Short mmCIF file of C-alpha atoms and ligand atoms in Angstrom, two decimals:
data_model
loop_
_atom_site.label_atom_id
_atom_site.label_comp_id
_atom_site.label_asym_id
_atom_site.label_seq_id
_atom_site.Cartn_x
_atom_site.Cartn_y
_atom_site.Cartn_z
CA UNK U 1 -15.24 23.07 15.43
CA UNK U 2 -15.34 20.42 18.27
CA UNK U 3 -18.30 18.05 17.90
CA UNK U 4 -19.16 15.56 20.68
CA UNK U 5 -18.53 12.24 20.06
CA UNK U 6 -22.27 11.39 20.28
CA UNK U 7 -22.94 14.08 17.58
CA UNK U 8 -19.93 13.48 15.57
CA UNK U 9 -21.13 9.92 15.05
CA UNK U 10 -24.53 10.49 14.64
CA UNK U 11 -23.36 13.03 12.24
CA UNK U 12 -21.31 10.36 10.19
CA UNK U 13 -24.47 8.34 11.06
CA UNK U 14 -26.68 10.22 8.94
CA UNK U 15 -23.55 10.70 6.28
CA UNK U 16 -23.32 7.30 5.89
CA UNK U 17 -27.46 5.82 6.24
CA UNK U 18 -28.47 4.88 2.76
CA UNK U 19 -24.95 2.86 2.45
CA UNK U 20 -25.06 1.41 6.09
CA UNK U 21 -28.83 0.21 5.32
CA UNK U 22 -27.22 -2.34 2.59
CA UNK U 23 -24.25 -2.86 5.34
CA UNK U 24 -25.78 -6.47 7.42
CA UNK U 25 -25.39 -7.95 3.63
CA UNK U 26 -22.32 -7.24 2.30
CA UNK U 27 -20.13 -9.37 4.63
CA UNK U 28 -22.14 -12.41 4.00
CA UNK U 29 -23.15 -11.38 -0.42
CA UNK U 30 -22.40 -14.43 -1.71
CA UNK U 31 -19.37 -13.89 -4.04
CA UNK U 32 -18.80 -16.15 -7.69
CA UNK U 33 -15.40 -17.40 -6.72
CA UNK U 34 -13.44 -19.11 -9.70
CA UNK U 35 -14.44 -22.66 -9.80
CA UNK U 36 -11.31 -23.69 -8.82
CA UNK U 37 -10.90 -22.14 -5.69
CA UNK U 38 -12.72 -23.19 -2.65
CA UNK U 39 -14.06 -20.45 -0.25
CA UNK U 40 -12.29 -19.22 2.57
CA UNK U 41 -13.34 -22.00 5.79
CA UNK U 42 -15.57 -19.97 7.58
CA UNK U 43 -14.93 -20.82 11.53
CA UNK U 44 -17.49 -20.61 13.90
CA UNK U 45 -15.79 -17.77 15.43
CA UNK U 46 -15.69 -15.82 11.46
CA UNK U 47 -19.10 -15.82 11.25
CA UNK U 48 -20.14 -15.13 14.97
CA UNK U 49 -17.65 -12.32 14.29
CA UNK U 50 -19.78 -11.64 10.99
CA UNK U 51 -23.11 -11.61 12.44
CA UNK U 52 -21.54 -9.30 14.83
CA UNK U 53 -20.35 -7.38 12.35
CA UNK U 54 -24.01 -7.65 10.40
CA UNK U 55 -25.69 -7.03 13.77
CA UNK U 56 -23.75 -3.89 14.56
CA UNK U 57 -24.32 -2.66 11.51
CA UNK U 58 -28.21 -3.41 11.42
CA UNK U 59 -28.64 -1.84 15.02
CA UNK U 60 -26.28 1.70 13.97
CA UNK U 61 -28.58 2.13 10.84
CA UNK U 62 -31.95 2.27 13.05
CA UNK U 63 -30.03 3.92 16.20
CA UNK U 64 -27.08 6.61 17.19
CA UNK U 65 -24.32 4.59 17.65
CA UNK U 66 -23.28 3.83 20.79
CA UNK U 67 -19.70 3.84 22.21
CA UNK U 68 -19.61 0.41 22.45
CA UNK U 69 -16.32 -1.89 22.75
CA UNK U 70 -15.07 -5.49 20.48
CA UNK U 71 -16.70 -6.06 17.58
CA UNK U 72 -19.03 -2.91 17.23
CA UNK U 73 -16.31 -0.60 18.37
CA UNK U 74 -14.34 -2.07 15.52
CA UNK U 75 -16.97 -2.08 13.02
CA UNK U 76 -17.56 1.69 13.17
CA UNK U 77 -13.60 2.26 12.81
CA UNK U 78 -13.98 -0.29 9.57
CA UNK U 79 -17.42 1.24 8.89
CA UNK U 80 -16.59 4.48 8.61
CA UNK U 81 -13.98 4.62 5.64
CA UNK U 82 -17.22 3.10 3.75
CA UNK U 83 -18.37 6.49 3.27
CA UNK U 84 -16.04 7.54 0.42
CA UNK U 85 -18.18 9.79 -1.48
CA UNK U 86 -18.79 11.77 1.75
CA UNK U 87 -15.02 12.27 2.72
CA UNK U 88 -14.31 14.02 -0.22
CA UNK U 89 -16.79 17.14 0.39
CA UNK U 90 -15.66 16.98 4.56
CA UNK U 91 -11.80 15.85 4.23
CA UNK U 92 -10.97 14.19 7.10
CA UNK U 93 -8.38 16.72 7.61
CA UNK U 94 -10.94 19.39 8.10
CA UNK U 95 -13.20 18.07 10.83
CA UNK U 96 -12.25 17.40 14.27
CA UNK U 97 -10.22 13.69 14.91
CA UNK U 98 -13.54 11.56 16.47
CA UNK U 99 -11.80 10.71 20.08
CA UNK U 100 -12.98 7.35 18.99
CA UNK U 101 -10.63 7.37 15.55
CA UNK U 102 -7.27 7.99 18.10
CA UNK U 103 -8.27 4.46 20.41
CA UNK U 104 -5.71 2.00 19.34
CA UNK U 105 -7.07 -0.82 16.94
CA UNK U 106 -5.58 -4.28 18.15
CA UNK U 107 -4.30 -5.75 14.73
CA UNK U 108 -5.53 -9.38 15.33
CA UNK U 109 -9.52 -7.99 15.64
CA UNK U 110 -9.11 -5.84 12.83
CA UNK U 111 -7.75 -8.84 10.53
CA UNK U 112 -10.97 -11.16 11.83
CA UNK U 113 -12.57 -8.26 10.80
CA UNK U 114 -11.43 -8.40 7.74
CA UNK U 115 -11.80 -12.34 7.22
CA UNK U 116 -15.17 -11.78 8.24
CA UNK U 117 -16.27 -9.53 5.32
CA UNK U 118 -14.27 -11.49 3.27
CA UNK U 119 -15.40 -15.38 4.54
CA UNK U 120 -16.76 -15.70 1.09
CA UNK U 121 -13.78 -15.47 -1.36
CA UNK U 122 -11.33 -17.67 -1.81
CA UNK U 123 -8.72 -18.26 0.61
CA UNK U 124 -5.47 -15.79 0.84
CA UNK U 125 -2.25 -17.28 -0.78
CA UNK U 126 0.40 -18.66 0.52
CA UNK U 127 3.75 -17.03 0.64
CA UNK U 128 6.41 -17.37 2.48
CA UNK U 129 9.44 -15.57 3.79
CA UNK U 130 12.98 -16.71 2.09
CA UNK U 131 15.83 -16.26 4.65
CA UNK U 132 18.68 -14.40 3.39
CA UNK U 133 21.02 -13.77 6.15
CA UNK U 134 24.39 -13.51 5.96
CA UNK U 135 26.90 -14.38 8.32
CA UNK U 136 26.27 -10.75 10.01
CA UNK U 137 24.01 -10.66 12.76
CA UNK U 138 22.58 -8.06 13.90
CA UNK U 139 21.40 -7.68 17.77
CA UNK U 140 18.47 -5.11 16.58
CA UNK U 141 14.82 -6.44 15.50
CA UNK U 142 14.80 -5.89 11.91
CA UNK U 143 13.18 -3.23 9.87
CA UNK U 144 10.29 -4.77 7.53
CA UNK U 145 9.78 -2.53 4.64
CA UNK U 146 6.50 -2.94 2.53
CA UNK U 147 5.96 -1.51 -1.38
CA UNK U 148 3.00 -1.93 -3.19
CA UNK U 149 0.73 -0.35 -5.81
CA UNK U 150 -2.55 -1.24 -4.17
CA UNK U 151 -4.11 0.00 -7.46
CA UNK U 152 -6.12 3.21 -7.22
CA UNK U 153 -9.82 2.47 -6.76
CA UNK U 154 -11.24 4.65 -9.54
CA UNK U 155 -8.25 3.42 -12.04
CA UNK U 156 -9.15 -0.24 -11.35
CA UNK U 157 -12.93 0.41 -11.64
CA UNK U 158 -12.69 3.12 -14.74
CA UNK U 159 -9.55 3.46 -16.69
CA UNK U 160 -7.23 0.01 -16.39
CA UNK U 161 -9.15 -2.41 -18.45
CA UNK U 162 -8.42 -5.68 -16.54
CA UNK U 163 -10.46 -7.67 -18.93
CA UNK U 164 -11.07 -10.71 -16.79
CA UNK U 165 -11.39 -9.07 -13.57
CA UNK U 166 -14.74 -9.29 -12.60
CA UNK U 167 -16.16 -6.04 -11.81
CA UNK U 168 -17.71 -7.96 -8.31
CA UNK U 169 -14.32 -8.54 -7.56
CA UNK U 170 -13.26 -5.02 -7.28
CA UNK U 171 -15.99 -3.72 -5.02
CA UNK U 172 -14.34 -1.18 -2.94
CA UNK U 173 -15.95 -2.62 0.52
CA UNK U 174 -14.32 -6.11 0.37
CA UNK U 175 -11.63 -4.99 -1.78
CA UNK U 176 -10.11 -2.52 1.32
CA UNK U 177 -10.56 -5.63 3.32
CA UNK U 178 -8.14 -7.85 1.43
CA UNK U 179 -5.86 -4.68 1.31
CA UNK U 180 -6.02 -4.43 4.99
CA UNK U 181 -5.30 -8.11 5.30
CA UNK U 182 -2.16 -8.57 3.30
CA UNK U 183 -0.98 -5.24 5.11
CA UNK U 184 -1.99 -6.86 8.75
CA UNK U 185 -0.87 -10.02 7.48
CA UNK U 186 3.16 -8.96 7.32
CA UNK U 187 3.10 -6.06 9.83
CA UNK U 188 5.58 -4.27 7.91
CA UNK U 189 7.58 -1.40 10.24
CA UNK U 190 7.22 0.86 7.06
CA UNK U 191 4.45 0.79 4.44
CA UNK U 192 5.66 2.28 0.82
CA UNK U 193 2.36 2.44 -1.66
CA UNK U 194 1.48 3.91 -4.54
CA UNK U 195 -2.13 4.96 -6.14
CA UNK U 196 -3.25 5.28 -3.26
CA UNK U 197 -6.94 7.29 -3.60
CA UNK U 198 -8.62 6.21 -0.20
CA UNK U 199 -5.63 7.84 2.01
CA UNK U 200 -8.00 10.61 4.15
CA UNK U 201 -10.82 8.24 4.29
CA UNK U 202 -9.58 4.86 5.08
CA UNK U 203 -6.08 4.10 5.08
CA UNK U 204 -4.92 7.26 7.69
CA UNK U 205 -7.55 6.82 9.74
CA UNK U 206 -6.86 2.92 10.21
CA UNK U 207 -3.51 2.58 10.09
CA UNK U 208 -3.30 5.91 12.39
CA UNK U 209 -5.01 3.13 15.22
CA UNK U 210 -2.46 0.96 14.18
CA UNK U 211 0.43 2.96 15.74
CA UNK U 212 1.32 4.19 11.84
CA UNK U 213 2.35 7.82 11.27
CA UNK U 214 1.46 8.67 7.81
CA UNK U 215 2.05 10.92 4.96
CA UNK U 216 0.37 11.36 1.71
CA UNK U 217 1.75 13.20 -1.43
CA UNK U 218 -1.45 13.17 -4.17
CA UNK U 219 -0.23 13.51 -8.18
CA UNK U 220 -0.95 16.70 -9.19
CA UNK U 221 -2.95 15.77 -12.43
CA UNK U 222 -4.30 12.12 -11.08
CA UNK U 223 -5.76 10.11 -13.32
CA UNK U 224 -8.45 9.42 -11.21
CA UNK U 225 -9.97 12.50 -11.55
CA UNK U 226 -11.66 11.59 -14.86
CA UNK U 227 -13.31 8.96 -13.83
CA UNK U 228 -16.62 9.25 -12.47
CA UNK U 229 -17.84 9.28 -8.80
CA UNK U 230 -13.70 9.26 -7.92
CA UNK U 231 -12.52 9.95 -4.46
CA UNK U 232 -10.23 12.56 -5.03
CA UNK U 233 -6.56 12.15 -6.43
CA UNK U 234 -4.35 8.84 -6.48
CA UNK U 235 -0.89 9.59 -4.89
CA UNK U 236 2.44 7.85 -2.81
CA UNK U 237 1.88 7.12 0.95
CA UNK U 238 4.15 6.14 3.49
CA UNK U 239 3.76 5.39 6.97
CA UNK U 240 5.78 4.03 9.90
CA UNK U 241 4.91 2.74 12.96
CA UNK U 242 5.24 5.53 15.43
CA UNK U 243 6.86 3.05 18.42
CA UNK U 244 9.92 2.47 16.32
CA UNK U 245 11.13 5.26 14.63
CA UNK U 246 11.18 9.09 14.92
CA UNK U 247 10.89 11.29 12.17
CA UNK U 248 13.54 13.75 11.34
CA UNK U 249 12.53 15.09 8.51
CA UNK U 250 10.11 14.55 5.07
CA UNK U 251 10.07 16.02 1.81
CA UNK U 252 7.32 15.99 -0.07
CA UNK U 253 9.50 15.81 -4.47
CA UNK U 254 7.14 17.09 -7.39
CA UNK U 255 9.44 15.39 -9.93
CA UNK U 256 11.08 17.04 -12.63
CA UNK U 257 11.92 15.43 -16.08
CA UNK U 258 14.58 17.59 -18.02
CA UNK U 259 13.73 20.34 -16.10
CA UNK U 260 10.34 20.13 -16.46
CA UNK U 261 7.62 19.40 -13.58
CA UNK U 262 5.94 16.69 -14.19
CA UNK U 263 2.73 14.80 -13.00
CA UNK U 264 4.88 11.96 -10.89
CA UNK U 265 6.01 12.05 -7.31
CA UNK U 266 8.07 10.90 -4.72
CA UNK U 267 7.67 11.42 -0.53
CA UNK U 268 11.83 11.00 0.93
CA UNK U 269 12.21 10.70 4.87
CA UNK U 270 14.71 10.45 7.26
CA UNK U 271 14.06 8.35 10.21
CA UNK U 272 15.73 7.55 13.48
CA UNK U 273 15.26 3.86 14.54
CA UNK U 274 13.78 4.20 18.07
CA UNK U 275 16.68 1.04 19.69
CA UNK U 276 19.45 1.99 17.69
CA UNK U 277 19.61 5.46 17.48
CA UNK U 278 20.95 4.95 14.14
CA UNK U 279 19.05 7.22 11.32
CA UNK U 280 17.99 6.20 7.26
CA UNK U 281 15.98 7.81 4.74
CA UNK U 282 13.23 5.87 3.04
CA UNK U 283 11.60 6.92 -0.08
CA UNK U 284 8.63 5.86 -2.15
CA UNK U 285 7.76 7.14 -5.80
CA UNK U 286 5.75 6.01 -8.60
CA UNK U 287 7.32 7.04 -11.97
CA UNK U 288 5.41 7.65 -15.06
CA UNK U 289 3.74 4.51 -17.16
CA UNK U 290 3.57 3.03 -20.35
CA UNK U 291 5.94 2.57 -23.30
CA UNK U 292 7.40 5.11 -25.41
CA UNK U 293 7.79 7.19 -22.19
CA UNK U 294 11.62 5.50 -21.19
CA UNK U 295 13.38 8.63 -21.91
CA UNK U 296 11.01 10.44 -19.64
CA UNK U 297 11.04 8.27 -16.92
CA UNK U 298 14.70 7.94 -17.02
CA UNK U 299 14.63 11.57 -16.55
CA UNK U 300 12.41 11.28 -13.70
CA UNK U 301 14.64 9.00 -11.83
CA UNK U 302 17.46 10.88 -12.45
CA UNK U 303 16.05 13.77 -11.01
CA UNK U 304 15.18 11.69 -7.87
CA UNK U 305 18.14 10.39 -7.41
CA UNK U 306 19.73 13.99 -6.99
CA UNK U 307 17.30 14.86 -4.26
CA UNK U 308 18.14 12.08 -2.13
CA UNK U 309 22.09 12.53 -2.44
CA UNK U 310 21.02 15.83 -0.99
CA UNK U 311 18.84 14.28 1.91
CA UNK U 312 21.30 12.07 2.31
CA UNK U 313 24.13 14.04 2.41
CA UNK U 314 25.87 12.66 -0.59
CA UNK U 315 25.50 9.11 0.65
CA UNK U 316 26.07 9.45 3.96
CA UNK U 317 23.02 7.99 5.74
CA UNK U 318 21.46 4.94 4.12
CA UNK U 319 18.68 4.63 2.11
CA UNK U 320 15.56 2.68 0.99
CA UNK U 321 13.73 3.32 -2.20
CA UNK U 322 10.83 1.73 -2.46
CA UNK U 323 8.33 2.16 -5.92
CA UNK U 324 6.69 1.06 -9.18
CA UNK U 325 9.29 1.99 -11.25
CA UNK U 326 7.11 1.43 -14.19
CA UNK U 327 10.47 0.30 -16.22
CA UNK U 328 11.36 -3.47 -16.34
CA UNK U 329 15.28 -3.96 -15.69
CA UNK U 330 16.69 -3.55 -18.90
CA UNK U 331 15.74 0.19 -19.26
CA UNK U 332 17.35 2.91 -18.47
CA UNK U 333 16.01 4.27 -15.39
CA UNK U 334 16.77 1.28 -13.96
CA UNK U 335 20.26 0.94 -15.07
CA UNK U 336 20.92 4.49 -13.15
CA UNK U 337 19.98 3.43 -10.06
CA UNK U 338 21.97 -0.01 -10.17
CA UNK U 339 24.60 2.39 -10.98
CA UNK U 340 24.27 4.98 -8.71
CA UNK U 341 26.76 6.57 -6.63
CA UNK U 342 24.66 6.23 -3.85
CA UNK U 343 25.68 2.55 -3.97
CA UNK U 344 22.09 0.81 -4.23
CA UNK U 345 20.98 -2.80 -5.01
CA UNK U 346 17.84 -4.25 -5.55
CA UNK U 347 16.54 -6.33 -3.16
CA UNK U 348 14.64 -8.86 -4.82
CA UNK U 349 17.39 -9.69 -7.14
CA UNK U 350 18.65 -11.61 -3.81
CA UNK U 351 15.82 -13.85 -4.05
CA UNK U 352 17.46 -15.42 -7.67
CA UNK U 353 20.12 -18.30 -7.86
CA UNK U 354 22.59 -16.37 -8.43
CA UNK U 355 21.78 -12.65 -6.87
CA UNK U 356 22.26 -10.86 -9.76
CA UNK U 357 18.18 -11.73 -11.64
CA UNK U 358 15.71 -9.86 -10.71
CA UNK U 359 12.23 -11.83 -10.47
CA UNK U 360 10.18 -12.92 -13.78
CA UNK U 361 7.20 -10.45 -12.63
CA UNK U 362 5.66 -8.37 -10.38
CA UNK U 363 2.85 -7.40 -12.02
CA UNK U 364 0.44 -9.24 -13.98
CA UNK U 365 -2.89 -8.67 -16.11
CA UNK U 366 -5.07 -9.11 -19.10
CA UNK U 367 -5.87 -5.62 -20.52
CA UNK U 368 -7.99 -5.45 -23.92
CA UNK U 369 -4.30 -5.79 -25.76
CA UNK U 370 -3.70 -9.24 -23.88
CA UNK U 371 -1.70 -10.22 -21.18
CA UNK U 372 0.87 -7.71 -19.43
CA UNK U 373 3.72 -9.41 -17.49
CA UNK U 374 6.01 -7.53 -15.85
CA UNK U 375 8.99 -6.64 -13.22
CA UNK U 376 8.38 -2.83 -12.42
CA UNK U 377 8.44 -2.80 -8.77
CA UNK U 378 11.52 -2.57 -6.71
CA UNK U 379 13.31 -2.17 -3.22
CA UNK U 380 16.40 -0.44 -3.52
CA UNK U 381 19.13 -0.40 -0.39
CA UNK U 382 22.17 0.98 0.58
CA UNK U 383 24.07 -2.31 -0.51
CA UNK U 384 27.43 -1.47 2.36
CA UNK U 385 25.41 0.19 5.00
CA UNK U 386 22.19 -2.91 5.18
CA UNK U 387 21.82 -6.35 4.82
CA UNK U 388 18.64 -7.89 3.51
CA UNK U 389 17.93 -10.73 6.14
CA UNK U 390 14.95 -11.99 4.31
CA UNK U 391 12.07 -11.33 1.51
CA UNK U 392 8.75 -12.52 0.42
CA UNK U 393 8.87 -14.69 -2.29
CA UNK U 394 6.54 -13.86 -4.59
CA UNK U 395 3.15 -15.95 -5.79
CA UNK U 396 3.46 -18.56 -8.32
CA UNK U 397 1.97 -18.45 -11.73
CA UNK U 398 -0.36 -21.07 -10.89
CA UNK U 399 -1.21 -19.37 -7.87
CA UNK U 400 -1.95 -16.31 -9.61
CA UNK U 401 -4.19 -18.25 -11.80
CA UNK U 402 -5.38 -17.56 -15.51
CA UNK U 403 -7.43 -14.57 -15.18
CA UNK U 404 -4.69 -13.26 -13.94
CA UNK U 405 -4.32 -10.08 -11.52
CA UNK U 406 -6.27 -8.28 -9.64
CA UNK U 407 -8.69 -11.26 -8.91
CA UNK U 408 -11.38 -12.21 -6.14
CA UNK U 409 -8.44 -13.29 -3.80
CA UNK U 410 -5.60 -10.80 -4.37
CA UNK U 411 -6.31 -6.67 -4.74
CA UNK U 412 -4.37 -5.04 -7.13
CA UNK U 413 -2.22 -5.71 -10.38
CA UNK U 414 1.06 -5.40 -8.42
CA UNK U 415 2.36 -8.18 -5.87
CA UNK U 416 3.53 -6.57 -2.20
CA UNK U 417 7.05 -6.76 -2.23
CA UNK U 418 8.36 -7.45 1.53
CA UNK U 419 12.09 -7.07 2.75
CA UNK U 420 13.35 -7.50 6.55
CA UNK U 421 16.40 -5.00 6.68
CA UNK U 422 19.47 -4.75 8.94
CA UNK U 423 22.19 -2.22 9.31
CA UNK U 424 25.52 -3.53 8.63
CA UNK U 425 27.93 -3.08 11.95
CA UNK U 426 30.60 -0.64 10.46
CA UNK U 427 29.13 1.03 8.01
CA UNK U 428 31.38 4.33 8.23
CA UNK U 429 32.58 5.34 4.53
CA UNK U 430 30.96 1.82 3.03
CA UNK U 431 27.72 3.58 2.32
N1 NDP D 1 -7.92 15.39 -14.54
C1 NDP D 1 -7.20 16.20 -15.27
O1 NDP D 1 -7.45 17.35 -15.31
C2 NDP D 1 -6.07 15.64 -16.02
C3 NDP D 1 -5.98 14.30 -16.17
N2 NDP D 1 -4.96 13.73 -16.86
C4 NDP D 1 -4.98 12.28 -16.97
O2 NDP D 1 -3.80 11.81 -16.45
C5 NDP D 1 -3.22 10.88 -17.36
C6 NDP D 1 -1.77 11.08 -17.37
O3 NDP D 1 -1.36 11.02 -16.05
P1 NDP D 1 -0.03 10.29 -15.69
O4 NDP D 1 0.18 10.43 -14.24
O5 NDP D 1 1.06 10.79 -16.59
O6 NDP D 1 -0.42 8.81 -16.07
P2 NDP D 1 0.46 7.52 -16.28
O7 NDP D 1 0.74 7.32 -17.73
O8 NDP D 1 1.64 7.48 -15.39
O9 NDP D 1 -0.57 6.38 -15.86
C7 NDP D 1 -1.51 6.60 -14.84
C8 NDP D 1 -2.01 5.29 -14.40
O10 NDP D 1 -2.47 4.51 -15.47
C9 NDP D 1 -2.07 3.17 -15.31
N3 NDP D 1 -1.82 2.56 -16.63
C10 NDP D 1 -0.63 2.16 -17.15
N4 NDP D 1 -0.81 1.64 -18.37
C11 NDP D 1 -2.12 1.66 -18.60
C12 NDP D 1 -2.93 1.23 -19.69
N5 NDP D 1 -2.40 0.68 -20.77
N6 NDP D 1 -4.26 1.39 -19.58
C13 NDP D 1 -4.80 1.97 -18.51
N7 NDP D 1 -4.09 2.40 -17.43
C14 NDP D 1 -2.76 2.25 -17.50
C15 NDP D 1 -0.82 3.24 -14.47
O11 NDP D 1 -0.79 2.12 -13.61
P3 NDP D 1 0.59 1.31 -13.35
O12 NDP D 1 1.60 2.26 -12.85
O13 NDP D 1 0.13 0.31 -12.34
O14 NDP D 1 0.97 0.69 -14.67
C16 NDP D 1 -0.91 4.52 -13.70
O15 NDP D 1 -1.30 4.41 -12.36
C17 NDP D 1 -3.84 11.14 -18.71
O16 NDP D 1 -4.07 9.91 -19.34
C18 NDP D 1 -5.14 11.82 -18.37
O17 NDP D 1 -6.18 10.88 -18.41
C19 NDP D 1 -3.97 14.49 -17.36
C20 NDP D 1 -3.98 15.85 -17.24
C21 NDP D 1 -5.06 16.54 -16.61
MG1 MG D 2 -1.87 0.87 -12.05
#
């Protein structure tokens, strides 16, 4: 049923009162940072943009919303994946698109945006990008691929046990907004992620504005839907950005392990890149956790692996595969994919002395059994058919800090991974 945009909102309006009543504090709640770290400067244009942000918020409680443009027009797009609770009895996917949702988002406001809720916490850390390049240029822009577990909201809140996390510092509302930075931070051309439970109520919506095209493939038994006051099932997402590529096709992969379905999933496309005509597939999966599951999860991958020879036509059109592997390099899932006849490598081992090491970790926590240090997520390529011209070295122990991950100034257990790809020039029969 079509709603006006004036009704739609006021609808959401009333959806959302008792939490946008609280709303003019939560950008400026004063935060416990760790000692050591020193808030995030706060420029006078961050907070003008915050009482903005405050104001707006203070006048749509008492008042429709109006249609307005900057700051307010951006703080209802923000301000409306607040109402979690509500999305999941009215998916988003069953309501009419608010003519406001489809107005493009300019990246730069929605990151001040961002910085603005989140002026109190300690500053973002530094990484940078390590060049790679060969001696093969390429005369296309890259591709920037992104994976990352974001960590699902209701896991991170109910089931993970991240002992020194603070439970402040997992607040959904600020927690989306350092999410949303590292994401607008890297502008990667295609975002891989895993437990992902906000997809219909934030992440679609947002990154929809941001010129993405997305697609989300929920596990069928999530986790998340013991805990209480979840927002509906954690799953894989990927997006692209829409001005870049076309899509040629998507499967959505139920895996199997020894013939057996199983709760893990995968989402495979094929892609056309808009400049070069030339076509990939990209992939993103999140295999089954913990120990004593190897065999499993080797079973898993295996079983992925077959379904994209078949997308890609045994081989023929390169491939990403992005994921939390949830099996550090020695095991055996891992070993089948180095080994594959679909010719991958991993892309972070590039960023070692000698190639061949992949990093120490890319996850790391304190659960009630101590400290959990780990290399689980990977980007794998079509070693012949790309190049990887650069990656994003990962944070530094000390960066990281004691307490460990996920903290008051980084979101989720898992680092972001982040690869700049190029296709090889003759890459007929090297694939
Ligand atoms: N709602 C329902 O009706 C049903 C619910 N379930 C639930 O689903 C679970 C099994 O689902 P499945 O997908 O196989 O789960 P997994 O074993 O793959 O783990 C699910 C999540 O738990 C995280 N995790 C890993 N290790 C730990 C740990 N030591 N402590 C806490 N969390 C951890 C993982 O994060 P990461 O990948 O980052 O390590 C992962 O996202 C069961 O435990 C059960 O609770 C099962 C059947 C039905
Ligand atoms: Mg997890």
């Amino acid at each position: 049923m079509y709603q006006s945009p004036r009704r739609l909102c006021s609808a959401l309006l009333q959806r959302d009162a008792p939490r946008l009543r609280r709303l003019p504090a939560r950008g400026l709640r004063l935060l416990s940072p760790p000692p050591a770290a020193a808030p995030r400067p706060a420029s006078p244009r961050l907070l003008a943009a915050a009482s903005a942000v405050s104001g707006a918020a203070r006048s749509c409680s008492r008042t429709a919303c109006s249609m307005g443009n900057g700051t307010s027009r951006l703080y209802s797009a923000l301000a409306k994946t607040l109402n979690s609770s509500a999305a999941s009895q009215h998916p988003e996917y069953l309501v009419s698109p608010d003519p406001e949702q489809l107005e493009p988002i300019d990246p730069k406001e929605l990151l001040e945006e961002c910085r603005a809720v989140l002026h109190t916490r300690p500053p973002r850390f530094q990484r940078d990008f390590v060049d790679l390049r060969t001696d093969c240029p390429s005369s296309h822009p890259p591709i920037r691929v992104m994976q990352w577990n974001i960590l699902a909201q209701a896991l991170g809140e109910g089931k993970d046990n991240f002992v020194q996390c603070p439970v402040e510092a997992l607040k959904w509302e600020e927690r989306k907004c350092l999410i949303l930075e590292e994401i607008l931070a890297y502008q990667p051309d295609i975002l891989c992620l895993q437990e992902v439970d906000h997809y219909f109520d934030t992440f679609q919506p947002l990154l929809s504005r941001l010129g993405y095209q997305g697609t989300f493939f929920p596990k069928p038994w999530s986790p998340c839907l013991d805990v209480e006051h979840n927002n509906g099932p954690d799953g894989c997402a990927l997006f692209f950005l829409q001005n870049r590529f076309k899509l040629v096709n998507s499967a959505n992969i139920r895996l199997t392990a020894m013939t057996l379905k199983t709760n893990q999933v995968a989402i495979a496309q094929t892609l056309e890149c808009k400049e070069s005509s030339r076509q990939f597939c990209i992939a993103v999966t999140h295999l089954k956790a913990r120990t004593g599951w190897e065999r499993f999860r080797s079973a898993q991958g295996c079983d992925l692996l077959q379904n994209l020879q078949n997308i890609t036509q045994g081989a023929k059109i390169p491939l990403i595969v992005c994921g939390d592997f949830n099996a550090e390099p020695t095991e055996e899932v891992y070993k089948h994919f180095a080994s594959s006849s679909l010719n991958l490598n991993s892309a972070y081992k590039l960023l070692s002395a000698d190639g061949q090491s992949e990093p120490p970790y890319t996850t790391w926590k304190i659960r009630t059994s101590g400290e959990c240090r780990h290399t689980l997520d990977y980007i794998w390529y079509s070693k012949h058919a790309l190049s990887v011209r650069s990656a994003l070295d990962l944070l530094t122990e000390e960066q990281i800090g004691p307490n460990r991950l996920p903290s008051f100034n980084y979101p989720s257990d898992h680092l972001s991974l982040v690869c700049d790809f190029s296709f090889n020039e003759e890459p007929d029969g090297l694939l």
